[in-house]
Amino acid sequence: MGHHSASVWDFSVATEITKDWNGIDQIVLRNPQGASARVSLHGAQVTSWRNEQGQELLFTSSKAIFKAPKAMRGGIPICFPQFGNCGSLDLHGFVRNKMWAIDDNPPPLPANDSASKTFVDLILRSSDENMKCWPHSFEFRLRVSLATDGDLCLTSRVRNINGKSFSFSFAYHTYLLVSDISEIRIEGLETLDYLDNLSHKERFTEQGDAITFESEVDRVYLSAPNIIAVLDHERKRTFLIRKEGLPDVAVWNPWEKKSKAMTDFGDDEYKHMLCVDGAVVEKPVNLKPGEEWTGRLQISVVPSSFCSERLGLERTGLF
């Protein structure tokens, strides 16, 4: 692929609106090299992300229920204004179950964010319905972009348009597709404190030099570095997760027993998925009237050989 292709690439053809099997609009983003991403207006959920060879990089359960108002099991659901059960709302909040709209005229993001990227801007405004369970007025903007190098980037902006402050927790609940969970290693979370959801959110300190999996894991790692590596030994590839405005990292794999108990999840599918979420859990964001919060996640896939030496250097600068 020549580097010149991007300069003549017509970004208007790079964004297509199609319908999913429920007739809900979804936006397909493509880059010149053939990578793609799909975003549903239902929940503003990224439902697919493929590399330039057309290989899917996100997990979706074969038993996922694709029926509103339920969020689909897989892809990247957005958890807001609550992550997990750490508040009074339904699990993971309500925006993942709402219909979003395309925002054709969003306030500008920093200039470098749209250079050589295909992107779509979505918006959700608070409604009378959500005011009943969560009485706060907000505007939530999400930009999903696909870079020329295939990186997937999600930028969330939450604005308080209310007369009173509110606080929230948040996560990009990212289902990564992996070859075999027992071959997976996460680097970047060693020595950190974490809250263990399998032990009533008790706080522990990570002892391993990397995180590996041999049973159910449901943890929130606190004040994590802004770059995390998920190494897939069998595929010899690594997901690099870079984050801004998201201090915590949730890590989840349901393992066998929990998988069998979930109706929208295959009994053995835990072997091929891992959730690694950029999140705000321990210290919720507090927004005063008129204030805006931004949380950004960027996922890249690189050959595993490249990783360990580079990570040390990249720790200092995020991108």
Coordinates of C-alpha atoms in Angstrom, one line a residue:
M1 CA 0.0 0.0 0.0
G2 CA 1.5 3.3 -1.0
H3 CA 1.4 6.2 1.4
H4 CA -0.1 8.4 -1.3
S5 CA -3.4 6.7 -1.2
A6 CA -4.6 8.6 1.9
S7 CA -4.2 12.0 0.2
V8 CA -6.6 11.2 -2.6
W9 CA -8.9 9.1 -0.5
D10 CA -12.5 10.5 -0.6
F11 CA -13.6 10.5 3.1
S12 CA -17.2 11.1 2.1
V13 CA -17.4 7.5 0.6
A14 CA -15.7 6.2 3.7
T15 CA -18.8 6.6 5.8
E16 CA -21.9 4.6 4.9
I17 CA -25.2 4.3 6.7
T18 CA -26.9 0.9 6.5
K19 CA -29.6 -0.9 8.5
D20 CA -28.9 -3.9 10.8
W21 CA -31.3 -6.9 10.9
N22 CA -33.7 -5.0 13.2
G23 CA -33.9 -2.1 10.8
I24 CA -31.8 0.1 13.1
D25 CA -29.3 2.5 11.4
Q26 CA -25.7 1.6 11.7
I27 CA -22.7 3.5 10.4
V28 CA -19.9 1.7 8.6
L29 CA -16.5 3.4 8.7
R30 CA -13.8 2.3 6.2
N31 CA -10.2 3.4 5.7
P32 CA -8.2 3.3 2.4
Q33 CA -6.4 0.1 3.5
G34 CA -9.6 -1.9 3.9
A35 CA -10.1 -1.8 7.7
S36 CA -13.6 -1.1 8.9
A37 CA -15.7 -0.4 12.0
R38 CA -19.5 -0.5 12.5
V39 CA -21.4 1.6 15.0
S40 CA -25.1 1.1 15.8
L41 CA -27.4 4.1 16.7
H42 CA -28.8 1.7 19.3
G43 CA -26.5 2.5 22.3
A44 CA -23.9 4.1 20.1
Q45 CA -22.3 0.7 20.3
V46 CA -19.3 -0.3 18.2
T47 CA -20.4 -3.7 17.0
S48 CA -17.5 -4.6 14.7
W49 CA -13.9 -3.6 14.1
R50 CA -11.9 -5.3 11.4
N51 CA -8.3 -5.1 10.3
E52 CA -7.3 -4.6 6.6
Q53 CA -7.3 -8.3 6.1
G54 CA -11.0 -8.3 7.1
Q55 CA -10.4 -10.2 10.4
E56 CA -12.8 -9.3 13.2
L57 CA -11.0 -7.9 16.3
L58 CA -14.0 -7.5 18.7
F59 CA -15.9 -10.4 20.3
T60 CA -19.7 -10.8 19.9
S61 CA -21.5 -13.7 21.4
S62 CA -23.1 -16.1 19.0
K63 CA -26.1 -16.1 21.5
A64 CA -26.2 -12.2 21.7
I65 CA -29.7 -10.8 21.7
F66 CA -30.0 -8.2 19.0
K67 CA -33.2 -6.8 20.2
A68 CA -33.8 -3.3 21.6
P69 CA -34.0 -2.2 24.3
K70 CA -31.3 -4.7 25.4
A71 CA -27.7 -3.9 24.7
M72 CA -26.0 -6.6 22.6
R73 CA -23.4 -8.9 24.3
G74 CA -20.2 -7.9 22.6
G75 CA -18.5 -5.1 20.7
I76 CA -18.0 -1.9 22.9
P77 CA -21.1 -1.0 24.9
I78 CA -20.9 2.3 26.7
C79 CA -21.5 2.2 30.5
F80 CA -22.9 5.6 31.7
P81 CA -23.8 7.1 34.1
Q82 CA -22.9 4.0 36.1
F83 CA -20.4 1.2 35.7
G84 CA -21.5 -2.3 36.9
N85 CA -23.7 -2.2 39.9
C86 CA -21.9 0.6 41.7
G87 CA -25.0 2.8 41.9
S88 CA -28.8 2.6 42.1
L89 CA -29.4 2.3 38.3
D90 CA -29.6 -0.8 36.1
L91 CA -26.3 -2.6 35.5
H92 CA -24.0 -0.4 33.5
G93 CA -26.4 2.5 33.3
F94 CA -28.9 3.3 30.5
V95 CA -27.2 5.0 27.5
R96 CA -26.3 1.6 26.0
N97 CA -30.1 0.9 25.7
K98 CA -31.1 4.2 24.1
M99 CA -31.4 5.3 20.5
W100 CA -28.7 7.9 19.6
A101 CA -28.7 10.4 16.8
I102 CA -26.0 11.4 14.3
D103 CA -24.6 14.8 15.2
D104 CA -23.9 16.6 12.0
N105 CA -22.6 19.8 13.6
P106 CA -20.7 18.9 16.8
P107 CA -18.5 21.4 18.5
P108 CA -15.0 20.9 17.3
L109 CA -12.6 18.5 18.8
P110 CA -8.8 19.3 18.8
A111 CA -7.7 19.8 15.2
N112 CA -5.4 16.7 15.1
D113 CA -8.4 14.4 15.9
S114 CA -9.9 14.5 12.4
A115 CA -6.8 14.5 10.3
S116 CA -6.7 11.4 8.1
K117 CA -9.5 9.6 9.9
T118 CA -12.9 8.4 8.9
F119 CA -15.3 9.3 11.8
V120 CA -18.9 9.7 12.9
D121 CA -20.3 11.9 15.7
L122 CA -23.2 10.7 17.7
I123 CA -25.2 12.5 20.3
L124 CA -27.6 11.5 23.1
R125 CA -29.5 14.1 25.1
S126 CA -31.2 13.4 28.4
S127 CA -34.9 12.7 28.1
D128 CA -37.9 12.8 30.4
E129 CA -37.7 9.0 30.6
N130 CA -34.1 9.0 32.0
M131 CA -34.9 11.9 34.3
K132 CA -37.2 9.6 36.2
C133 CA -34.4 7.3 37.2
W134 CA -31.5 9.7 37.0
P135 CA -32.7 13.4 37.3
H136 CA -29.9 15.2 35.5
S137 CA -29.7 17.1 32.2
F138 CA -26.7 16.1 30.0
E139 CA -25.5 16.0 26.5
F140 CA -23.3 13.0 25.6
R141 CA -21.3 13.2 22.4
L142 CA -19.4 10.2 21.1
R143 CA -17.0 10.4 18.2
V144 CA -15.9 7.0 16.7
S145 CA -13.0 7.2 14.3
L146 CA -11.0 4.8 12.2
A147 CA -7.5 6.0 11.4
T148 CA -5.6 5.3 8.2
D149 CA -3.4 2.8 10.2
G150 CA -6.6 1.0 11.4
D151 CA -6.6 2.3 14.9
L152 CA -10.0 2.6 16.5
C153 CA -10.6 5.7 18.6
L154 CA -13.6 6.6 20.8
T155 CA -13.9 10.0 22.3
S156 CA -16.7 10.7 24.7
R157 CA -17.7 14.2 25.8
V158 CA -20.3 14.6 28.6
R159 CA -21.6 18.1 29.3
N160 CA -23.7 19.1 32.3
I161 CA -26.5 21.4 30.9
N162 CA -28.3 21.4 34.3
G163 CA -28.5 23.9 37.1
K164 CA -27.0 21.4 39.6
S165 CA -23.9 19.2 39.7
F166 CA -24.0 15.5 39.0
S167 CA -21.5 12.7 39.2
F168 CA -21.1 9.5 37.2
S169 CA -18.9 6.5 36.6
F170 CA -18.1 5.3 33.1
A171 CA -16.6 2.5 31.0
Y172 CA -15.9 1.6 27.4
H173 CA -16.9 -2.1 28.0
T174 CA -14.5 -3.5 25.3
Y175 CA -14.9 -7.1 24.3
L176 CA -11.7 -8.1 22.7
L177 CA -11.6 -11.3 20.5
V178 CA -8.8 -13.5 21.6
S179 CA -7.5 -16.9 20.3
D180 CA -7.5 -18.7 23.7
I181 CA -7.9 -17.0 27.1
S182 CA -5.3 -19.3 28.7
E183 CA -2.7 -17.9 26.2
I184 CA -3.4 -14.2 27.0
R185 CA -1.3 -11.9 29.1
I186 CA -2.0 -8.3 30.1
E187 CA 1.0 -6.0 30.7
G188 CA 0.8 -2.6 32.4
L189 CA -1.3 -3.5 35.5
E190 CA 1.3 -5.2 37.6
T191 CA 1.8 -3.8 41.2
L192 CA -1.5 -1.9 41.0
D193 CA -4.3 -2.0 43.6
Y194 CA -7.6 -3.5 42.3
L195 CA -11.1 -3.9 43.6
D196 CA -12.2 -7.5 43.3
N197 CA -15.9 -7.8 42.4
L198 CA -15.8 -11.5 43.2
S199 CA -14.9 -10.5 46.8
H200 CA -17.4 -7.7 47.5
K201 CA -15.1 -5.1 45.9
E202 CA -12.4 -5.8 48.5
R203 CA -9.1 -4.1 47.6
F204 CA -6.0 -6.2 46.8
T205 CA -2.6 -5.5 45.2
E206 CA -1.6 -7.3 42.0
Q207 CA 1.3 -9.6 42.7
G208 CA 1.9 -11.1 39.2
D209 CA 4.4 -9.7 36.8
A210 CA 1.7 -9.9 34.2
I211 CA -2.0 -10.9 34.4
T212 CA -2.9 -14.3 33.1
F213 CA -6.1 -16.3 33.3
E214 CA -7.1 -19.6 34.8
S215 CA -10.4 -18.8 36.4
E216 CA -13.1 -16.1 36.5
V217 CA -11.7 -12.6 36.8
D218 CA -13.8 -9.5 37.6
R219 CA -11.6 -6.6 38.8
V220 CA -11.1 -2.9 38.5
Y221 CA -7.5 -1.9 38.5
L222 CA -7.0 1.6 40.0
S223 CA -5.0 4.5 38.7
A224 CA -3.7 2.5 35.8
P225 CA -1.1 3.7 33.3
N226 CA -2.4 5.2 30.1
I227 CA -1.1 2.4 27.9
I228 CA -1.9 -1.3 28.5
A229 CA -0.9 -4.2 26.3
V230 CA -3.0 -7.4 25.8
L231 CA -0.7 -10.0 24.3
D232 CA -2.3 -12.9 22.4
H233 CA 0.5 -15.5 22.3
E234 CA -1.2 -17.8 19.8
R235 CA -2.0 -15.1 17.2
K236 CA 1.3 -13.3 17.9
R237 CA -0.5 -10.0 18.1
T238 CA -1.0 -7.4 20.8
F239 CA -3.8 -5.0 21.5
L240 CA -2.4 -1.7 22.7
I241 CA -5.0 0.2 24.7
R242 CA -4.3 3.9 25.2
K243 CA -6.6 6.0 27.3
E244 CA -7.1 9.6 28.5
G245 CA -9.5 10.8 31.2
L246 CA -10.0 7.2 32.2
P247 CA -7.9 6.4 35.3
D248 CA -9.1 2.8 35.9
V249 CA -9.1 -0.4 33.9
A250 CA -11.8 -3.1 34.4
V251 CA -10.8 -6.6 33.5
W252 CA -13.5 -9.3 33.1
N253 CA -13.7 -12.9 31.9
P254 CA -16.7 -14.9 33.2
W255 CA -15.1 -18.4 32.9
E256 CA -17.1 -21.6 32.7
K257 CA -19.7 -21.5 35.5
K258 CA -20.8 -17.9 34.9
S259 CA -20.9 -18.4 31.1
K260 CA -23.4 -21.3 31.5
A261 CA -25.6 -19.0 33.7
M262 CA -25.8 -16.3 31.1
T263 CA -28.5 -16.7 28.5
D264 CA -27.0 -14.5 25.9
F265 CA -23.5 -16.1 26.0
G266 CA -22.3 -19.5 24.7
D267 CA -21.1 -22.0 27.3
D268 CA -17.5 -22.1 25.9
E269 CA -17.3 -18.6 24.5
Y270 CA -15.3 -17.3 27.5
K271 CA -12.3 -18.9 25.9
H272 CA -12.3 -16.4 23.0
M273 CA -13.1 -13.1 24.8
L274 CA -11.7 -10.7 27.3
C275 CA -13.1 -7.4 28.4
V276 CA -10.4 -4.8 29.1
D277 CA -12.2 -1.5 29.8
G278 CA -10.9 2.1 30.1
A279 CA -13.1 3.3 33.0
V280 CA -13.8 5.8 35.7
V281 CA -14.9 3.7 38.7
E282 CA -13.2 4.5 42.0
K283 CA -13.6 8.3 42.0
P284 CA -16.6 9.2 40.0
V285 CA -16.4 12.3 37.7
N286 CA -18.2 15.3 39.2
L287 CA -19.5 17.9 36.7
K288 CA -20.6 21.3 37.8
P289 CA -23.2 23.2 35.7
G290 CA -21.8 23.9 32.2
E291 CA -18.7 21.7 32.7
E292 CA -17.6 19.1 30.2
W293 CA -15.7 15.8 30.7
T294 CA -13.7 14.0 28.0
G295 CA -12.7 10.4 28.0
R296 CA -10.8 8.9 25.1
L297 CA -9.8 5.4 24.2
Q298 CA -7.6 4.3 21.3
I299 CA -7.0 0.6 20.4
S300 CA -4.3 -0.5 18.1
V301 CA -3.2 -4.0 17.0
V302 CA 0.5 -4.6 16.5
P303 CA 2.7 -7.7 16.0
S304 CA 3.7 -9.0 19.5
S305 CA 7.4 -9.0 18.7
F306 CA 7.2 -5.2 18.7
C307 CA 5.9 -4.8 22.2
S308 CA 7.8 -5.0 25.4
E309 CA 10.8 -2.7 24.5
R310 CA 8.5 0.0 23.0
L311 CA 6.2 0.1 25.9
G312 CA 8.8 1.4 28.3
L313 CA 9.5 4.3 26.0
E314 CA 5.8 5.1 25.4
R315 CA 5.0 5.2 29.1
T316 CA 6.2 8.8 29.2
G317 CA 4.1 10.2 26.3
L318 CA 0.6 8.9 25.6
F319 CA 0.6 9.0 21.8

